[in-house]
mmCIF file of C-alpha atoms and ligand atoms in Angstrom:
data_model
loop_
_atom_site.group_PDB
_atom_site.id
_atom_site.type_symbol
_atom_site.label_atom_id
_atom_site.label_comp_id
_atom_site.label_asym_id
_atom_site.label_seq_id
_atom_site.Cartn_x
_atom_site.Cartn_y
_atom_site.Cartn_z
ATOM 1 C CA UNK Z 1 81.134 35.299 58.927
ATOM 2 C CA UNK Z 2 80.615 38.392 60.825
ATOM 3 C CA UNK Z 3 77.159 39.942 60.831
ATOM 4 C CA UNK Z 4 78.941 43.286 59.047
ATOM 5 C CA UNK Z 5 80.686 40.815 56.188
ATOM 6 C CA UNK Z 6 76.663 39.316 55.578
ATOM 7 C CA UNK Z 7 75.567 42.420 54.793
ATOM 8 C CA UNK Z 8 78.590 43.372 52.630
ATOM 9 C CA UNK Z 9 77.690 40.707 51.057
ATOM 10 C CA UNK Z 10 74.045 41.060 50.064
ATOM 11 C CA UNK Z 11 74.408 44.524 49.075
ATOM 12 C CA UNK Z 12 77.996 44.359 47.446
ATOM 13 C CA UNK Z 13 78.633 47.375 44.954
ATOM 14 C CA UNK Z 14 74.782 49.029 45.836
ATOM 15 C CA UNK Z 15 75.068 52.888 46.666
ATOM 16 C CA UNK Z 16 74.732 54.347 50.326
ATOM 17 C CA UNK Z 17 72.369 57.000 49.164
ATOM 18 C CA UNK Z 18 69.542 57.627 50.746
ATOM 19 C CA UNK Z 19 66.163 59.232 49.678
ATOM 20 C CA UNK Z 20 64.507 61.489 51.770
ATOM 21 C CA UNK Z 21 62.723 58.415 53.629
ATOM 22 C CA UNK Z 22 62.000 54.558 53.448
ATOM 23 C CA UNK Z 23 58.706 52.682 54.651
ATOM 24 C CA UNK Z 24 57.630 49.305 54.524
ATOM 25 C CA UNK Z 25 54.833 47.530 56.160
ATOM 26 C CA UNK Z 26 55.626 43.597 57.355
ATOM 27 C CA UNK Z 27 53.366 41.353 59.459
ATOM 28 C CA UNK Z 28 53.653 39.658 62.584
ATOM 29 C CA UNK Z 29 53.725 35.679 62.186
ATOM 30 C CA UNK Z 30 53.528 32.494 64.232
ATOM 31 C CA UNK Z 31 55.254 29.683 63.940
ATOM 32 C CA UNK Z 32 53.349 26.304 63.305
ATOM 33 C CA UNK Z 33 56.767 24.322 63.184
ATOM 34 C CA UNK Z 34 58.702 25.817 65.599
ATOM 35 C CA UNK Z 35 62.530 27.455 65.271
ATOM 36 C CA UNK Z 36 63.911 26.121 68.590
ATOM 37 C CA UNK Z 37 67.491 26.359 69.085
ATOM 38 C CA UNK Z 38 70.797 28.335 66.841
ATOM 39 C CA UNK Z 39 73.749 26.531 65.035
ATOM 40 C CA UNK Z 40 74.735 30.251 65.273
ATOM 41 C CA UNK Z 41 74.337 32.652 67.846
ATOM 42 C CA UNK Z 42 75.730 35.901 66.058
ATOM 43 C CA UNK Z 43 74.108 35.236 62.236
ATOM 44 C CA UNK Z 44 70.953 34.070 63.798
ATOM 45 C CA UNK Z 45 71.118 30.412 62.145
ATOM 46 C CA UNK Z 46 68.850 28.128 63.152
ATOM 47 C CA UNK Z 47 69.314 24.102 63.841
ATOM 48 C CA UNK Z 48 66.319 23.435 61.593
ATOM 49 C CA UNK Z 49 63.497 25.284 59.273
ATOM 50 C CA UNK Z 50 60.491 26.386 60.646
ATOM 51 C CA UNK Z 51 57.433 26.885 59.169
ATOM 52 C CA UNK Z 52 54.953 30.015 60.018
ATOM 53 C CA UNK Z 53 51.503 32.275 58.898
ATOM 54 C CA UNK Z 54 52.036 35.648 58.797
ATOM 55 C CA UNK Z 55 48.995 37.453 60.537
ATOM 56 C CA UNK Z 56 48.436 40.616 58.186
ATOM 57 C CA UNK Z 57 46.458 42.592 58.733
ATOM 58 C CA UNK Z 58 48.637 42.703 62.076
ATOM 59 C CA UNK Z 59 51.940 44.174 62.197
ATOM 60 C CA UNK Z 60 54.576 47.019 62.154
ATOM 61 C CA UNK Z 61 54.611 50.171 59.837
ATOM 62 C CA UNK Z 62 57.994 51.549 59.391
ATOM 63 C CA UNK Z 63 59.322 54.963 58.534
ATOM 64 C CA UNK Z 64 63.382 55.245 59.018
ATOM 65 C CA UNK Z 65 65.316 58.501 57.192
ATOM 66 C CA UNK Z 66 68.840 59.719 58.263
ATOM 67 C CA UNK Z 67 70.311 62.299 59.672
ATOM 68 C CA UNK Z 68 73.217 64.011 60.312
ATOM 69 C CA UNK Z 69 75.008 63.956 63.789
ATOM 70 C CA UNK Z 70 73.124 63.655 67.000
ATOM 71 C CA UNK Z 71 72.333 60.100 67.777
ATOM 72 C CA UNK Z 72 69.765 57.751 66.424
ATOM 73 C CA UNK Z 73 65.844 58.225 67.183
ATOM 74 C CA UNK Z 74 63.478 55.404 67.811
ATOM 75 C CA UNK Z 75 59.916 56.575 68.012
ATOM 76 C CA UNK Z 76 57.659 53.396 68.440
ATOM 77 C CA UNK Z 77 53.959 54.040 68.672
ATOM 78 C CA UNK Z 78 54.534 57.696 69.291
ATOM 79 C CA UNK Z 79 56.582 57.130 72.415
ATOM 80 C CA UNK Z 80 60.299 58.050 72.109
ATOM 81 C CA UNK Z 81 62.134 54.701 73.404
ATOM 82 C CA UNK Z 82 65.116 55.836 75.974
ATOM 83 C CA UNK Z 83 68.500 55.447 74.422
ATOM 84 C CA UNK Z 84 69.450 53.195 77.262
ATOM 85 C CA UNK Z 85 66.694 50.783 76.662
ATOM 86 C CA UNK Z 86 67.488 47.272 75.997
ATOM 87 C CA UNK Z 87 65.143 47.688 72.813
ATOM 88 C CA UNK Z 88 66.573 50.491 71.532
ATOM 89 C CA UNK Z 89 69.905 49.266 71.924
ATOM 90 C CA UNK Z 90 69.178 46.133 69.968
ATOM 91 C CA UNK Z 91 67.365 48.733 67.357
ATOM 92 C CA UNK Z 92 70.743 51.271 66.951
ATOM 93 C CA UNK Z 93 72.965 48.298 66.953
ATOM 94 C CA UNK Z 94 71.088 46.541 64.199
ATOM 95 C CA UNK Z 95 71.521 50.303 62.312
ATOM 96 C CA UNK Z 96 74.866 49.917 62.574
ATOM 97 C CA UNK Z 97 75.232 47.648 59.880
ATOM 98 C CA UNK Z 98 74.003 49.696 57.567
ATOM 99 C CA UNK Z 99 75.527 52.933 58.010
ATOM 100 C CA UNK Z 100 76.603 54.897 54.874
ATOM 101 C CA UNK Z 101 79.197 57.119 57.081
ATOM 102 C CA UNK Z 102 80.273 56.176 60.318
ATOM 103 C CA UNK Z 103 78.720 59.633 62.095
ATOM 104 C CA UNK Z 104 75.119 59.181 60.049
ATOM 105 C CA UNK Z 105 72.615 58.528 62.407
ATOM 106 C CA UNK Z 106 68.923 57.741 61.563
ATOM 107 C CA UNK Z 107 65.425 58.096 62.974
ATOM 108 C CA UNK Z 108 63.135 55.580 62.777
ATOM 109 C CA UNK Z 109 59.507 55.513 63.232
ATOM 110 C CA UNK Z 110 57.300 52.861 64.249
ATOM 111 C CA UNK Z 111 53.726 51.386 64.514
ATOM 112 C CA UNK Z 112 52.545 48.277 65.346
ATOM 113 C CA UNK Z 113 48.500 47.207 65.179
ATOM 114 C CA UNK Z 114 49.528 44.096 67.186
ATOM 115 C CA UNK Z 115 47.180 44.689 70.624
ATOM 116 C CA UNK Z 116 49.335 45.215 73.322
ATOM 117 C CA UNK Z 117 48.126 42.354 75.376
ATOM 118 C CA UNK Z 118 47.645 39.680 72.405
ATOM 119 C CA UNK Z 119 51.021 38.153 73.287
ATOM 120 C CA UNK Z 120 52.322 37.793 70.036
ATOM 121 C CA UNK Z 121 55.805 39.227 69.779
ATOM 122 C CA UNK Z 122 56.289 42.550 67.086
ATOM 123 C CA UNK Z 123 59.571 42.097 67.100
ATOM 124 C CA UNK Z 124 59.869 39.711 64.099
ATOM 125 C CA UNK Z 125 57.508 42.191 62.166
ATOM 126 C CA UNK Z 126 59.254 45.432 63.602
ATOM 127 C CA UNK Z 127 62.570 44.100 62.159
ATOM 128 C CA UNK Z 128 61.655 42.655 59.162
ATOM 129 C CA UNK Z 129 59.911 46.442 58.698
ATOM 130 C CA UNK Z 130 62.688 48.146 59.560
ATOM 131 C CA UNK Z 131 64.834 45.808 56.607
ATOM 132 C CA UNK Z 132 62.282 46.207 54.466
ATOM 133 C CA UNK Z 133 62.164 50.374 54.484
ATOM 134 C CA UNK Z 134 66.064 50.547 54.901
ATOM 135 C CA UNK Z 135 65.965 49.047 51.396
ATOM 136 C CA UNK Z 136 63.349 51.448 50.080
ATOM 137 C CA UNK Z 137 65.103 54.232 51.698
ATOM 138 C CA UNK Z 138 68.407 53.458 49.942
ATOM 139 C CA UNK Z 139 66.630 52.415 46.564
ATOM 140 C CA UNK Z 140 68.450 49.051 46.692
ATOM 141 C CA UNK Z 141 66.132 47.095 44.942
ATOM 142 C CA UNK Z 142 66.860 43.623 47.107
ATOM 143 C CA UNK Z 143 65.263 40.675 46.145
ATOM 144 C CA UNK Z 144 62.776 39.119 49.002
ATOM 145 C CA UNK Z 145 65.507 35.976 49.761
ATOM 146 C CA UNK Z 146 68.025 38.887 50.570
ATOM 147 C CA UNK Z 147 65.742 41.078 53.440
ATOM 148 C CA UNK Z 148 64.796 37.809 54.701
ATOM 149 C CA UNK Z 149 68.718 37.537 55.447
ATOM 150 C CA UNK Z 150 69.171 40.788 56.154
ATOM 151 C CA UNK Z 151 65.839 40.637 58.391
ATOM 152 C CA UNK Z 152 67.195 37.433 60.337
ATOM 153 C CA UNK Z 153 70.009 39.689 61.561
ATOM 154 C CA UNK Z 154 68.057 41.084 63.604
ATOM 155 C CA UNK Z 155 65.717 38.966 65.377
ATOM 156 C CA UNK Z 156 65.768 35.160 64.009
ATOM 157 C CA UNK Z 157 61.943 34.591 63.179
ATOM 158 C CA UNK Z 158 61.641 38.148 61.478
ATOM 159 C CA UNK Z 159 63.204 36.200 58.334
ATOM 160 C CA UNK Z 160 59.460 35.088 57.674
ATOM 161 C CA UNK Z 161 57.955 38.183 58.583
ATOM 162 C CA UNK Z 162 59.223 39.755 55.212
ATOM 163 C CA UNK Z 163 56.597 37.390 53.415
ATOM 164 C CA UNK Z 164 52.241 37.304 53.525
ATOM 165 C CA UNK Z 165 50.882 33.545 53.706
ATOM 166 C CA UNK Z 166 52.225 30.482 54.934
ATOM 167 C CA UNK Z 167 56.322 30.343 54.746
ATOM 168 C CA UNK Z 168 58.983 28.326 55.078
ATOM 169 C CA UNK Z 169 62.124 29.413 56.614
ATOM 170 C CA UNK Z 170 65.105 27.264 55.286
ATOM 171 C CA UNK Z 171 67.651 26.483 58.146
ATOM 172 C CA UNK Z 172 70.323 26.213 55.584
ATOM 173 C CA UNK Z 173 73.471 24.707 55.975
ATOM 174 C CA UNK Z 174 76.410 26.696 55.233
ATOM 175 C CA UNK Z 175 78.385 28.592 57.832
ATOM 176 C CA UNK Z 176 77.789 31.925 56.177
ATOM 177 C CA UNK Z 177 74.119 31.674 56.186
ATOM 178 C CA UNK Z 178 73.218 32.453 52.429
ATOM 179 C CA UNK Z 179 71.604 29.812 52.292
ATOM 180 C CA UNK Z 180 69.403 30.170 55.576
ATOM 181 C CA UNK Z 181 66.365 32.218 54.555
ATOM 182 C CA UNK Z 182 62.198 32.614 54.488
ATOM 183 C CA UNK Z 183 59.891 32.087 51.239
ATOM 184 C CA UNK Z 184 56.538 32.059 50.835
ATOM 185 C CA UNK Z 185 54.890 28.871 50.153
ATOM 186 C CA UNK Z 186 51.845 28.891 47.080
ATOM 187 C CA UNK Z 187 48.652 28.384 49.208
ATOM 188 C CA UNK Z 188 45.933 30.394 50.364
ATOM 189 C CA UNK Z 189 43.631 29.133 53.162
ATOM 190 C CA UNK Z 190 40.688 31.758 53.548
ATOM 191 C CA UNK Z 191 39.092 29.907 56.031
ATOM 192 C CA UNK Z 192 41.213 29.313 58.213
ATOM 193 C CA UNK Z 193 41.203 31.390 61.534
ATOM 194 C CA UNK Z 194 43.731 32.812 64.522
ATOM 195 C CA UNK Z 195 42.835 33.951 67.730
ATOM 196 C CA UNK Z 196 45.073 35.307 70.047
ATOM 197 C CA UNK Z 197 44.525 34.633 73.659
ATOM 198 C CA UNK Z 198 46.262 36.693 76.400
ATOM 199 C CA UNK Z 199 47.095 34.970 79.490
ATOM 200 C CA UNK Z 200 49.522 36.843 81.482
ATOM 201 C CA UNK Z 201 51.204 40.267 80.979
ATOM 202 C CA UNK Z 202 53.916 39.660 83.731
ATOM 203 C CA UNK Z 203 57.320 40.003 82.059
ATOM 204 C CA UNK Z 204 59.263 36.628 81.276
ATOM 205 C CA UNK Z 205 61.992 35.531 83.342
ATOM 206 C CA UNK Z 206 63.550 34.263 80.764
ATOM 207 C CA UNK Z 207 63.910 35.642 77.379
ATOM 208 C CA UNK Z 208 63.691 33.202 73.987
ATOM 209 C CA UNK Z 209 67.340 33.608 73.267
ATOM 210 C CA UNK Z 210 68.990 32.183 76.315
ATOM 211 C CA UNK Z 211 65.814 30.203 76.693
ATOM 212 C CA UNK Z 212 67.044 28.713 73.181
ATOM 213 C CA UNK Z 213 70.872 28.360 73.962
ATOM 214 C CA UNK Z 214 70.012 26.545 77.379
ATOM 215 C CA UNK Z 215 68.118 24.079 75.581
ATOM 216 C CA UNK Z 216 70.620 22.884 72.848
ATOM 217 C CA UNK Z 217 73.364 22.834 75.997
ATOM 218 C CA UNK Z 218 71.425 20.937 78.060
ATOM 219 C CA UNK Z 219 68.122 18.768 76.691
ATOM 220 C CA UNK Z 220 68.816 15.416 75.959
ATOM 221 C CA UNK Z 221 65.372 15.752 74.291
ATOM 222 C CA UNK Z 222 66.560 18.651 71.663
ATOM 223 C CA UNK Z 223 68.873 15.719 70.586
ATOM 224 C CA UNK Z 224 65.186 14.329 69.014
ATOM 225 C CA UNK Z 225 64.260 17.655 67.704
ATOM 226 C CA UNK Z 226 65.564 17.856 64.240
ATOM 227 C CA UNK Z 227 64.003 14.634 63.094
ATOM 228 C CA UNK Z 228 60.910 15.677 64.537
ATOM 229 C CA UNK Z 229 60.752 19.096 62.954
ATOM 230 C CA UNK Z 230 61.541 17.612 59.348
ATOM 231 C CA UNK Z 231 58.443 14.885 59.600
ATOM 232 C CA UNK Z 232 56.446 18.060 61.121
ATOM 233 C CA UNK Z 233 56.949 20.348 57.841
ATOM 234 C CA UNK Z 234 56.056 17.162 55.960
ATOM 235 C CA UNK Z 235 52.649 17.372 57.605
ATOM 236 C CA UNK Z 236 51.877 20.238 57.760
ATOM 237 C CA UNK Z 237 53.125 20.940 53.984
ATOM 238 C CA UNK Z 238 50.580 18.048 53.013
ATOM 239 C CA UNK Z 239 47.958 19.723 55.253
ATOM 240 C CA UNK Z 240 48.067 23.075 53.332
ATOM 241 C CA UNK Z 241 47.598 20.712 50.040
ATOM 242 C CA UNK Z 242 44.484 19.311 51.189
ATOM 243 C CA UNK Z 243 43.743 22.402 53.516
ATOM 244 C CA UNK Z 244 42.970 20.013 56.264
ATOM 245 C CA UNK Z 245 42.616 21.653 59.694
ATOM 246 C CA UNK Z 246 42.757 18.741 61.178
ATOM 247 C CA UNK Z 247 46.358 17.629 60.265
ATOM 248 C CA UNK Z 248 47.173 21.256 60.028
ATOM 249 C CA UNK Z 249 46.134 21.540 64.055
ATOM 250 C CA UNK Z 250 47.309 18.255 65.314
ATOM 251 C CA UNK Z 251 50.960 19.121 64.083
ATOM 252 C CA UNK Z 252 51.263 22.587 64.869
ATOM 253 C CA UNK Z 253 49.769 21.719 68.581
ATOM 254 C CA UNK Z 254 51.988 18.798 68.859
ATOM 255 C CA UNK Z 255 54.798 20.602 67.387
ATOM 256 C CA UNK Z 256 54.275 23.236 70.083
ATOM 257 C CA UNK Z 257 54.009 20.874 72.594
ATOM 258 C CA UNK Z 258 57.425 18.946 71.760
ATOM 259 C CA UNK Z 259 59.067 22.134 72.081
ATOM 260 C CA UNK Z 260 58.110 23.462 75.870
ATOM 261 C CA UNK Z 261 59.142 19.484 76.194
ATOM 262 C CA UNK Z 262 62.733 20.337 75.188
ATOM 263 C CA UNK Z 263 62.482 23.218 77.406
ATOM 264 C CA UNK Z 264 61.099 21.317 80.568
ATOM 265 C CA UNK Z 265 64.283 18.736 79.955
ATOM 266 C CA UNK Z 266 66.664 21.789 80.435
ATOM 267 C CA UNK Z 267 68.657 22.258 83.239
ATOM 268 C CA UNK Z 268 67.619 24.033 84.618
ATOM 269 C CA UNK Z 269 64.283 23.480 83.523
ATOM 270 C CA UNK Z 270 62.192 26.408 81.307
ATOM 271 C CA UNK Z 271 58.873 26.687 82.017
ATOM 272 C CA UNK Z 272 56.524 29.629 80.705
ATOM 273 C CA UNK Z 273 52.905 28.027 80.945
ATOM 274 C CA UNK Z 274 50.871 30.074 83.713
ATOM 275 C CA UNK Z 275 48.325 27.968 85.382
ATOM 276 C CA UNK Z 276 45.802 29.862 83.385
ATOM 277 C CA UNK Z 277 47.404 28.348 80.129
ATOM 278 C CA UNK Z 278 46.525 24.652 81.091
ATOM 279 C CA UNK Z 279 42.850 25.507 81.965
ATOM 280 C CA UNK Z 280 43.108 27.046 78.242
ATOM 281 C CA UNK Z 281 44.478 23.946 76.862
ATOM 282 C CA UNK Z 282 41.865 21.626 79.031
ATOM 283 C CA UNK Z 283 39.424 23.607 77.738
ATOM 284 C CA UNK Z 284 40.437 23.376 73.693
ATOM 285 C CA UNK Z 285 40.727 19.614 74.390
ATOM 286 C CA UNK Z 286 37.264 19.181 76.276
ATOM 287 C CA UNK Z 287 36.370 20.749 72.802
ATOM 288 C CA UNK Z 288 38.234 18.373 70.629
ATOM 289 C CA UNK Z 289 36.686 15.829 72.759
ATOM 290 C CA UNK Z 290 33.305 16.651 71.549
ATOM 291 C CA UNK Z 291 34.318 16.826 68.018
ATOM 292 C CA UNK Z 292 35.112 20.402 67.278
ATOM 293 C CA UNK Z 293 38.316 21.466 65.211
ATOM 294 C CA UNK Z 294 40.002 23.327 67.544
ATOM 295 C CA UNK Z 295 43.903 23.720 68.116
ATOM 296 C CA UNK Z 296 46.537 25.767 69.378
ATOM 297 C CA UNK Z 297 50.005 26.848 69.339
ATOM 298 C CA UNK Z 298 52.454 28.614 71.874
ATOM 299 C CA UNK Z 299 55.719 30.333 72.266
ATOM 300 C CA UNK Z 300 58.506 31.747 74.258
ATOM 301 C CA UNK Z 301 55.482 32.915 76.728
ATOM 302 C CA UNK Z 302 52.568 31.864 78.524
ATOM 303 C CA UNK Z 303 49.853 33.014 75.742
ATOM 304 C CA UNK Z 304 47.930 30.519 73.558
ATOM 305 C CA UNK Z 305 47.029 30.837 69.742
ATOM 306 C CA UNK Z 306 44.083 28.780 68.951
ATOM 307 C CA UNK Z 307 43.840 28.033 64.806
ATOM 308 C CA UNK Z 308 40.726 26.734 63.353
ATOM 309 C CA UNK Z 309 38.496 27.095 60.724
ATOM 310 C CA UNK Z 310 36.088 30.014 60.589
ATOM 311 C CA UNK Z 311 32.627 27.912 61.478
ATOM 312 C CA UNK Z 312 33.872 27.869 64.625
ATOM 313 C CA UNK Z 313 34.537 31.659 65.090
ATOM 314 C CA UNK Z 314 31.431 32.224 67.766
ATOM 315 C CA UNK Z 315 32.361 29.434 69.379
ATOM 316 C CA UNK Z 316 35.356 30.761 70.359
ATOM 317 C CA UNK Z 317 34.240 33.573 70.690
ATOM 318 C CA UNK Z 318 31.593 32.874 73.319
ATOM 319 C CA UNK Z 319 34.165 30.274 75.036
ATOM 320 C CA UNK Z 320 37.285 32.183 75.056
ATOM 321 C CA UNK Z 321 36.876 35.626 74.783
ATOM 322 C CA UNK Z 322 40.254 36.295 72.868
ATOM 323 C CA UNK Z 323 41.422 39.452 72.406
ATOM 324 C CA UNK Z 324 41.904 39.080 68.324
ATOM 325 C CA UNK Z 325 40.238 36.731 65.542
ATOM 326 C CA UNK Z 326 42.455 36.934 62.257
ATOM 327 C CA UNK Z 327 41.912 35.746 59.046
ATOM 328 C CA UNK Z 328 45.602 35.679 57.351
ATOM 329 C CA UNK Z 329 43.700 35.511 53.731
ATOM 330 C CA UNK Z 330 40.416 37.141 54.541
ATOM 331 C CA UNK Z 331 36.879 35.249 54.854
HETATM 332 O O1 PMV Y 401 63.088 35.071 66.695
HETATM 333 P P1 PMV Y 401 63.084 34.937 68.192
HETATM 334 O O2 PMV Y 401 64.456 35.057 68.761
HETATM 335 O O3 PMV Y 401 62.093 35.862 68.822
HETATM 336 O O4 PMV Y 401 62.590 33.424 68.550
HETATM 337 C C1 PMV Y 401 61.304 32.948 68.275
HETATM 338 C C2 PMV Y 401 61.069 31.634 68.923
HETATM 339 C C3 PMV Y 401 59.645 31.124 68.946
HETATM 340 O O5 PMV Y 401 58.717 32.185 68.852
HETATM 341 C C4 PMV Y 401 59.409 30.398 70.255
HETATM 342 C C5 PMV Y 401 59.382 30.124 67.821
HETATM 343 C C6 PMV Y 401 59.197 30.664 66.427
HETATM 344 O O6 PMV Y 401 59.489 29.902 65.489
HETATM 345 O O7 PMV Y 401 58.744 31.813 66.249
#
């Protein structure tokens, strides 16, 4: 299935008309089991399911209207993005699909509350935003399994940014990919606590999707992943029964580890930890050492996520000095 047939296919009959303009609001998330690797490249399907917390109050605002002629607008964070960019590429290509009339173009606006230097990526939320006010601005009424589809199109993990809480992203198994989609999961957690810690602002050398595709080409370790990921889920899905930070940290951290393990058995090898990460990580497990509940996660980058539960917030405070604290349900 093309990506164009997928979205034929979630909004069969619906009308092309738009109001006068669509917004939506959808969060940033991290992932505590981690989508590693694609079964397919173009649809965005993933080898397994993941499992994330979306980070409200953090995330992207989206305003997108249409217009006739011209060429598409991206304004993101008051800055007009160049048409040339790589980013707004990805953004007019992703409009594409959704086109009433092949010469209506559309302007979209953007905001994101994510600080700049949190590393945590907007793009899941700015996607699943940009879905998310495309169906308010056409009045299509789509049910929250169908934007998380229509989401995934354009950036895989923005299939659970369409949701608040903890959620599961199914990895589905048919070739189309109807079946591949986020839902929330019924638990809230008020205690429990985020911080973001910035490490490095240096660009990647290597972005998450070829990062990905090297990985399932090359790591004899990925061949271990699966298995791992489904007795993950089971953890941590028992963990948000009992809201146990304990289990809840130990998986996601180990979960996180397995993965840059998969990446360090490419060829060649993927590394993103800065040596500022590991003095981060010797320092969380100096702390677990002395008995405090402290864990953390990392992606496609060299930034750490520390989860724990909010007794602990001026002690990482004082220790780390991260540049955000969230509470995904409130204190
Ligand atoms: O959705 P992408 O292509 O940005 O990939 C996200 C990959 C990780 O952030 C490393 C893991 C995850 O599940 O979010």
């Amino acid at each position: 299935m093309t990506r164009e047939e997928t979205v034929a296919h979630i909004l069969k009959a619906r009308d092309h008309r738009p109001q006068s303009c669509g917004t939506a609001f959808a969060p940033v998330n991290i992932a505590l089991c981690k989508y590693w690797g694609k079964r397919d490249e173009t649809l965005n399907l993933p080898c397994t399911s993941s499992l994330s917390i979306s980070l409200n109050p953090l995330g992207a605002d989206t305003q997108v209207s249409t217009k006739e002629g011209g060429h598409d607008e991206f304004v993101l964070n008051g800055v007009e993005i160049p048409r040339k960019s790589t980013a707004f590429i990805r953004v007019s290509e992703y409009l594409d699909l959704f086109r009433p009339h092949p010469d209506t173009k559309f302007r979209v606006k953007s905001r994101t509350n994510v600080p700049v230097a949190a590393g945590v990526a907007s793009s899941a939320a700015g996607f699943a935003a940009l879905a998310k006010a495309l169906d308010n601005l056409f009045n299509w009424g789509l049910s929250r399994r169908d934007l998380s589809i229509l989401a995934r199109l354009g950036s895989g993990s923005a299939s659970r940014s369409v949701s608040e809480g903890f959620v599961e992203w199914h990895a589905g198994k048919s070739a189309n990919g109807m079946d591949s989609y986020a839902e929330r999961i019924d638990c809230e957690w008020p205690r429990l606590a985020v911080a973001l810690l910035e490490i490095s602002v240096e660009p990647k050398h290597i972005g998450s999707r070829e990062a990905m595709a090297r990985t399932v080409r090359t790591s004899q370790l990925y061949k271990e992943w699966p298995q791992r990921v489904e007795s993950d889920i089971e953890k941590i899905r028992e963990a948000l029964r009992t809201r146990d930070i304990r289990q809840l940290g130990a998986t996601a951290e180990s979960n996180a580890l397995a993965m840059h393990a998969t990446m360090l058995d490419s060829r060649p090898p993927v590394l993103y930890w800065r040596p500022e990460t590991l003095s981060a990580i010797e320092k969380i497990w100096e702390l677990r050492r002395s008995g405090r509940d402290i864990y953390f996660t990392m992606d496609a980058g060299p930034n750490i996520k520390m989860l724990f539960d909010w007794s602990d917030f001026e002690l990482v405070e004082n220790q780390f000095e991260p540049n955000k604290v969230i509470t995904p349900f409130g204190v």
